[in-house]
mmCIF file of C-alpha atoms in Angstrom:
data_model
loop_
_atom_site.group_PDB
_atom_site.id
_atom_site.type_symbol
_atom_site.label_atom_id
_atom_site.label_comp_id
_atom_site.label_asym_id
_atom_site.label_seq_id
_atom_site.Cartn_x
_atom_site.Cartn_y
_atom_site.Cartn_z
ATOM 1 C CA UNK A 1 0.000 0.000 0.000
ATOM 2 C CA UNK A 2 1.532 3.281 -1.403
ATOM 3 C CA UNK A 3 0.387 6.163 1.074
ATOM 4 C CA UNK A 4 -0.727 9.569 0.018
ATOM 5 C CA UNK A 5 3.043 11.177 0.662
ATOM 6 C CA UNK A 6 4.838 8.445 -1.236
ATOM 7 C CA UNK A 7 2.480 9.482 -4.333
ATOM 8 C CA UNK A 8 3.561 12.978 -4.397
ATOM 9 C CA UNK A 9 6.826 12.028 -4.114
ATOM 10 C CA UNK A 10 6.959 10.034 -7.341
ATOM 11 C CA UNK A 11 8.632 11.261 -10.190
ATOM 12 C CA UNK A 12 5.594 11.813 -12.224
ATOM 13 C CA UNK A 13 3.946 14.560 -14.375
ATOM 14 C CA UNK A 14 0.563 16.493 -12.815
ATOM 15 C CA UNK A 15 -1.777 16.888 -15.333
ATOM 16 C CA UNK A 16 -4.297 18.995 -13.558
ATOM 17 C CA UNK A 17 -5.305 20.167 -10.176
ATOM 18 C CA UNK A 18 -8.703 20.979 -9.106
ATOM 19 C CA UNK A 19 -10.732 21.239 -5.781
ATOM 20 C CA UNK A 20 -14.272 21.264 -4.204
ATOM 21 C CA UNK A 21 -16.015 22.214 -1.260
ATOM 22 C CA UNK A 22 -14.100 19.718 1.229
ATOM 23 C CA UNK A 23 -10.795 18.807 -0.255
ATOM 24 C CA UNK A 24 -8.761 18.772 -3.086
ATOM 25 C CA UNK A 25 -8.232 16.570 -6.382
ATOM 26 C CA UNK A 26 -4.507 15.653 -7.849
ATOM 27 C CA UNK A 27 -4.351 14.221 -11.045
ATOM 28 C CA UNK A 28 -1.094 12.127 -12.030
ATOM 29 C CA UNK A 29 0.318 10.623 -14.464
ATOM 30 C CA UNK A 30 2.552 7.594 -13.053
ATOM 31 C CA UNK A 31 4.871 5.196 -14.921
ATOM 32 C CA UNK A 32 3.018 1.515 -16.271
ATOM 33 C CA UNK A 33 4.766 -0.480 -13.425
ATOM 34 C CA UNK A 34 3.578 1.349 -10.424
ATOM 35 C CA UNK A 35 0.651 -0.067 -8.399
ATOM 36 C CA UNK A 36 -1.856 1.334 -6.082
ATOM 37 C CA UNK A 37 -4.299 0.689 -4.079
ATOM 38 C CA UNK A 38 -6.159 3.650 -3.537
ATOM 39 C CA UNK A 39 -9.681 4.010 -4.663
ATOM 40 C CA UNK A 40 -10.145 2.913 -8.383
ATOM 41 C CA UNK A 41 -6.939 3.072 -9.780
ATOM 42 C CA UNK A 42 -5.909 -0.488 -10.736
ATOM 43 C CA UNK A 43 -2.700 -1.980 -11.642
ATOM 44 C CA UNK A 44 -1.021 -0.234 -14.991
ATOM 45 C CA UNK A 45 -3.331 2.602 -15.194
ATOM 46 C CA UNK A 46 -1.210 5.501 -15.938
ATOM 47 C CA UNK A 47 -4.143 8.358 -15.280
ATOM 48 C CA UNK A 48 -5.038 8.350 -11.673
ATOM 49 C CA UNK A 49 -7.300 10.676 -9.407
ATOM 50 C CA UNK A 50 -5.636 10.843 -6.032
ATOM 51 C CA UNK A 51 -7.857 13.076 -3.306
ATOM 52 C CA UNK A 52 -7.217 14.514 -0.336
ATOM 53 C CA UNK A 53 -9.652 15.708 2.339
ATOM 54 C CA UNK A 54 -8.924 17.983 4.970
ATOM 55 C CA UNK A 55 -11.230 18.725 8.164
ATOM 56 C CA UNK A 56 -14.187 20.543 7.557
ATOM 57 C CA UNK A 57 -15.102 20.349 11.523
ATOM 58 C CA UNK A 58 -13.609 23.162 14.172
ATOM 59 C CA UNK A 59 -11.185 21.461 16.689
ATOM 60 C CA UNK A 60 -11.694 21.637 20.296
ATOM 61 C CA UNK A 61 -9.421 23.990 21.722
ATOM 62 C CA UNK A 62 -7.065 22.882 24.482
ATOM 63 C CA UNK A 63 -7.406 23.787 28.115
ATOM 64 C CA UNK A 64 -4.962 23.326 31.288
ATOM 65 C CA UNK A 65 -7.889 22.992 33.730
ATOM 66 C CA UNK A 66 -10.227 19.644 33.325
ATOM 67 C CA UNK A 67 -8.771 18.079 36.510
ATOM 68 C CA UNK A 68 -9.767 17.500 39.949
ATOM 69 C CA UNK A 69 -8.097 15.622 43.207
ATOM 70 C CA UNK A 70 -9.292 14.370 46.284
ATOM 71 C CA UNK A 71 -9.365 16.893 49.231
ATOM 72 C CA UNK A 72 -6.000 16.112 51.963
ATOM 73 C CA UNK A 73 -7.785 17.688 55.128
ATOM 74 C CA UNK A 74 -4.040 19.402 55.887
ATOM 75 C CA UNK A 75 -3.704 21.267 59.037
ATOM 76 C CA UNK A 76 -3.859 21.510 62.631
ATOM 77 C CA UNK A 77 -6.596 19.140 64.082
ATOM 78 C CA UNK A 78 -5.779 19.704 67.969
ATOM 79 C CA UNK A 79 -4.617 23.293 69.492
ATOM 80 C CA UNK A 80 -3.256 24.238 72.504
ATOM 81 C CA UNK A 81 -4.834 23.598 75.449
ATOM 82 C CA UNK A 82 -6.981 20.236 74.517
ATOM 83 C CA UNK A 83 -6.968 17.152 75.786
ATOM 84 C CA UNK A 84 -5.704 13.793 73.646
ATOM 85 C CA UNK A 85 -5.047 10.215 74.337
ATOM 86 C CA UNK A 86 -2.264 8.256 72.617
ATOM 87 C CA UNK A 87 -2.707 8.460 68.588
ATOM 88 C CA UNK A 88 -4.294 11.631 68.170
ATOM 89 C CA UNK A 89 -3.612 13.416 65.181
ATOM 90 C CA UNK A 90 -2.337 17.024 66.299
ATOM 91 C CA UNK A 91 -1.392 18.071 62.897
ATOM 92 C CA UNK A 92 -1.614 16.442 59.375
ATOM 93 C CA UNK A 93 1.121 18.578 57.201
ATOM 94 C CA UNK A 94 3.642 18.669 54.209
ATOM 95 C CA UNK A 95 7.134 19.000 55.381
ATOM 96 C CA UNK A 96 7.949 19.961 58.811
ATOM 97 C CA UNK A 97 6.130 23.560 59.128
ATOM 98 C CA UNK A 98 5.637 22.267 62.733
ATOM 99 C CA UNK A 99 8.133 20.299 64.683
ATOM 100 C CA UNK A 100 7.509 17.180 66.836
ATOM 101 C CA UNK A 101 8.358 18.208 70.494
ATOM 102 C CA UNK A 102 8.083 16.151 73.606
ATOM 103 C CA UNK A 103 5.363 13.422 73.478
ATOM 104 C CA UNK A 104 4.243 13.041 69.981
ATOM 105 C CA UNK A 105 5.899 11.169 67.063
ATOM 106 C CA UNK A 106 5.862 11.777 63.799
ATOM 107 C CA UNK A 107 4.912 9.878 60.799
ATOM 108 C CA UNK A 108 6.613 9.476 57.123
ATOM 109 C CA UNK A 109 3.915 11.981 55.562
ATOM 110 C CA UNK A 110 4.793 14.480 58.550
ATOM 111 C CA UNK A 111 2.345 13.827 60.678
ATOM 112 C CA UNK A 112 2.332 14.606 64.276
ATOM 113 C CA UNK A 113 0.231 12.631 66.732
ATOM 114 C CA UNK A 114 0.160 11.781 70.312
ATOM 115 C CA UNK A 115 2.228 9.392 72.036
ATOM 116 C CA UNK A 116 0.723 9.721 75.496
ATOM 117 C CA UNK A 117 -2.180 10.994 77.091
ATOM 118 C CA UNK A 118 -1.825 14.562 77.976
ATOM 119 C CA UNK A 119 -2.636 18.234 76.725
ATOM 120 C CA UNK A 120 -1.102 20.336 73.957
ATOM 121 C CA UNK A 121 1.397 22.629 74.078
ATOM 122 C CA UNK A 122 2.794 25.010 71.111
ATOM 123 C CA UNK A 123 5.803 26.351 71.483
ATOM 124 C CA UNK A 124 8.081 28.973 69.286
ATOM 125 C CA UNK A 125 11.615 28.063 70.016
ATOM 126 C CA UNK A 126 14.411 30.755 68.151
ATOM 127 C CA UNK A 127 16.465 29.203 65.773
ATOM 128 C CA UNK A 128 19.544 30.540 64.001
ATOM 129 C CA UNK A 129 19.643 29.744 60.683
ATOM 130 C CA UNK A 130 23.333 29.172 58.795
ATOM 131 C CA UNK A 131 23.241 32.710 57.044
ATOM 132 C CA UNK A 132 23.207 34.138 60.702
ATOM 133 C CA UNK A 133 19.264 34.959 60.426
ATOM 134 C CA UNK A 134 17.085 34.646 63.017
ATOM 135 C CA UNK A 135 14.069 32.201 62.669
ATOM 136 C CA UNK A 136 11.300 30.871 64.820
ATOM 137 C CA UNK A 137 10.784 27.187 64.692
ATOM 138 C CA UNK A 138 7.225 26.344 65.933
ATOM 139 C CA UNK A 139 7.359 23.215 68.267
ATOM 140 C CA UNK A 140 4.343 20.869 69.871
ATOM 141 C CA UNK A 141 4.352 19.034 72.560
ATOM 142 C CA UNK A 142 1.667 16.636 74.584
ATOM 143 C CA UNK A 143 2.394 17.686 78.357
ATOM 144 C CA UNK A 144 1.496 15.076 81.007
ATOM 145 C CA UNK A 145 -1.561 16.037 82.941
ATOM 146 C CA UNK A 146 -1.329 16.914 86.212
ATOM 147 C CA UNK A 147 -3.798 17.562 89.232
ATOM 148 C CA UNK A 148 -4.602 21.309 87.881
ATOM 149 C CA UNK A 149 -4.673 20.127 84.312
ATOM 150 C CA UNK A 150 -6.672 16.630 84.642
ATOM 151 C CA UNK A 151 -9.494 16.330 82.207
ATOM 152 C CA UNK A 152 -13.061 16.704 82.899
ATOM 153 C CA UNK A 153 -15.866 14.203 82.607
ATOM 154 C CA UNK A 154 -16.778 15.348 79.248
ATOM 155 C CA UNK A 155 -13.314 15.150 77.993
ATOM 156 C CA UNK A 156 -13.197 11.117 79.384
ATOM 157 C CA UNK A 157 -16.525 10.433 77.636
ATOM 158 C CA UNK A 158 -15.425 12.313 74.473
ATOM 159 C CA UNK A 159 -12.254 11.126 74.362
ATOM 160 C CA UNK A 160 -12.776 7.624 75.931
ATOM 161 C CA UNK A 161 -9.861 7.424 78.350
ATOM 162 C CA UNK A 162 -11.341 4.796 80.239
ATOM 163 C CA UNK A 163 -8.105 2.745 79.479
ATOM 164 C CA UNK A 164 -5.929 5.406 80.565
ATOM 165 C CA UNK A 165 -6.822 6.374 83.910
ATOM 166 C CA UNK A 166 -4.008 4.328 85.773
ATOM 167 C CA UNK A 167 -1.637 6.342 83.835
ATOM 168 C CA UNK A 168 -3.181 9.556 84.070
ATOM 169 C CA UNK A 169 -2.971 9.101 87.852
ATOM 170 C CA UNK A 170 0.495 8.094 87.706
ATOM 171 C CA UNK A 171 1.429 11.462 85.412
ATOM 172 C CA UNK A 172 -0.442 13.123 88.186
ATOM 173 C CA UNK A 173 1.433 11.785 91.170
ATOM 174 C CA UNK A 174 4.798 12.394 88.942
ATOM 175 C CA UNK A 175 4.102 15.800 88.125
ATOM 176 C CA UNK A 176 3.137 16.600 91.996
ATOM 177 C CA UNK A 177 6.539 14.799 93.076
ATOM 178 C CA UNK A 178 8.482 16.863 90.173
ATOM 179 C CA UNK A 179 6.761 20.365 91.149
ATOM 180 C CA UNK A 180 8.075 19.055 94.964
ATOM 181 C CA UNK A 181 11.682 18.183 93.279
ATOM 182 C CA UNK A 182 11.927 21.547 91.959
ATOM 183 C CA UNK A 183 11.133 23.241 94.970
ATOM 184 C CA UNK A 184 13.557 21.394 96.972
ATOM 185 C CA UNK A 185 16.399 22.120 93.993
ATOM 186 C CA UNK A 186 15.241 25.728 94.415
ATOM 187 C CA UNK A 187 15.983 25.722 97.933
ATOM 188 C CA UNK A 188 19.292 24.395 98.385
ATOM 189 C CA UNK A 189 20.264 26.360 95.398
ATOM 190 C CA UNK A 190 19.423 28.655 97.723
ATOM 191 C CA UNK A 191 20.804 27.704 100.874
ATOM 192 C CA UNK A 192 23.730 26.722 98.508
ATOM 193 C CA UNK A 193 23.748 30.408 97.263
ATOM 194 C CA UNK A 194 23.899 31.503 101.239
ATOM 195 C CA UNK A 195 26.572 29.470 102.741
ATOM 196 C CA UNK A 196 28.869 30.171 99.482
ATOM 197 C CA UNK A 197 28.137 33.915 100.483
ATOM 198 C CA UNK A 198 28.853 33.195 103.935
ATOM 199 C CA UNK A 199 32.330 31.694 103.602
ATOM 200 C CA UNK A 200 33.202 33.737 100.668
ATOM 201 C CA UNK A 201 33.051 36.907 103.370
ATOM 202 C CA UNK A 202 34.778 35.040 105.985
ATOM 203 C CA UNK A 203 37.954 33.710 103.610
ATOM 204 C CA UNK A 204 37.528 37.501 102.495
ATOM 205 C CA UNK A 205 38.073 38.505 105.894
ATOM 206 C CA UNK A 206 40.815 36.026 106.836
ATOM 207 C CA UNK A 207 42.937 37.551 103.638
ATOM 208 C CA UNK A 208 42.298 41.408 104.871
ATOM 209 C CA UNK A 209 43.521 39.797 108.375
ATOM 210 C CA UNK A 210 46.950 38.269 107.197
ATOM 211 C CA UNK A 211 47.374 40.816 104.392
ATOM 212 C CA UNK A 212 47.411 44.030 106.974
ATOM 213 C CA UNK A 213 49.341 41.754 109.453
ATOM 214 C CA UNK A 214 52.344 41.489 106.810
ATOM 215 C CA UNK A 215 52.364 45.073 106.186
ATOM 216 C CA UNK A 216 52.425 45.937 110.007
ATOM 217 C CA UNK A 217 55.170 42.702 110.227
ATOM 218 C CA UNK A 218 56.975 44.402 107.372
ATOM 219 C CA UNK A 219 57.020 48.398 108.099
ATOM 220 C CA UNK A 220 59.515 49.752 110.488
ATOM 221 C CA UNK A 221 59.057 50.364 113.633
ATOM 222 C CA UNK A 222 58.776 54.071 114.268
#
């Protein structure tokens, strides 16, 4: 089969070229050996009628819209101040806009959930970047409950902590005994602070003492 761009390119005379309403109308003449089989041109015919049509319909025109994807519900789902239980979702995310802190982990899609049952925290933490900028970094954290932060009945029913309230006692009873911890720290830094004072005058003292005795040991006596 000899296609329409093979026929052109023959060496062979045109006799006449005439068109219509939806095309156009070549007329050949072709050496005896050459065979087609196009239309109602048989073999050795050496007049021939080739015709080609061109489109007599308006193409579409293109567009860059047509498309549509499924929503990704992106964003922060728990804010500061709420109460979660272990897997919570805090914040669904692409890339690390927000930072996993102290209890939460973080997922391979940036995700940042709850690893223990607690209450959320944000946090903006200063961060130097390597061009000597300035940035905030935005951290969250789950912070243990404690006796002034336990949840409320409608936070166990919503939330369904049932499991959890062994360990939200014990958070409780380790937060008291850290808040005690610190206070105790905070007093014999204190008390430190004091007796460092203390014998920092006295040694202070002592070297006044022996310094003006060597000077009266070491003047003449008048």
């Amino acid at each position: 089969m000899i296609s329409y761009r093979t026929i052109l390119n023959l060496q062979a005379a045109t006799s006449s070229v005439y068109g219509g309403g939806g095309g156009y109308t070549v007329r050949l003449t072709v050496p005896l050996f050459a065979s087609f089989e196009i239309g109602k041109i048989g073999e050795n015919n050496r007049m021939m009628d080739v015709t080609k049509r061109w489109a007599t319909k308006k193409s579409g025109g293109s567009s860059k819209n047509g498309r549509d994807s499924n929503p990704k519900y992106l964003g922060v789902k728990r804010y500061g101040g709420e109460a979660v239980k272990p897997g919570t979702m805090i914040v669904r995310q692409r890339g690390t806009k927000i930072h996993p802190g102290e209890g939460v982990g973080i997922g391979k899609d940036h995700t940042i959930y709850a690893t223990i049952p607690g209450r959320v925290q944000f946090q903006d933490v200063p961060w130097k970047l390597e061009t000597s900028l300035s940035a905030i970094r935005k951290y969250v954290h789950v912070t243990p409950f404690s006796y002034s932060s336990i949840p409320s009945a409608n936070e166990y029913k919503r939330l369904n902590m049932d499991k959890y309230v062994n360990q939200i006692k014990q958070q409780c009873e380790d937060t008291e005994t850290l808040k005690i911890e610190r206070v105790k720290n905070s007093i014999r830094t204190q008390i430190l602070v004091e007796e460092t004072k203390k014998v920092r005058g006295v040694v202070a003292e002592e070297q006044k003492r022996l310094r003006d005795a060597s000077l009266s040991a070491c003047s003449p006596s008048l």
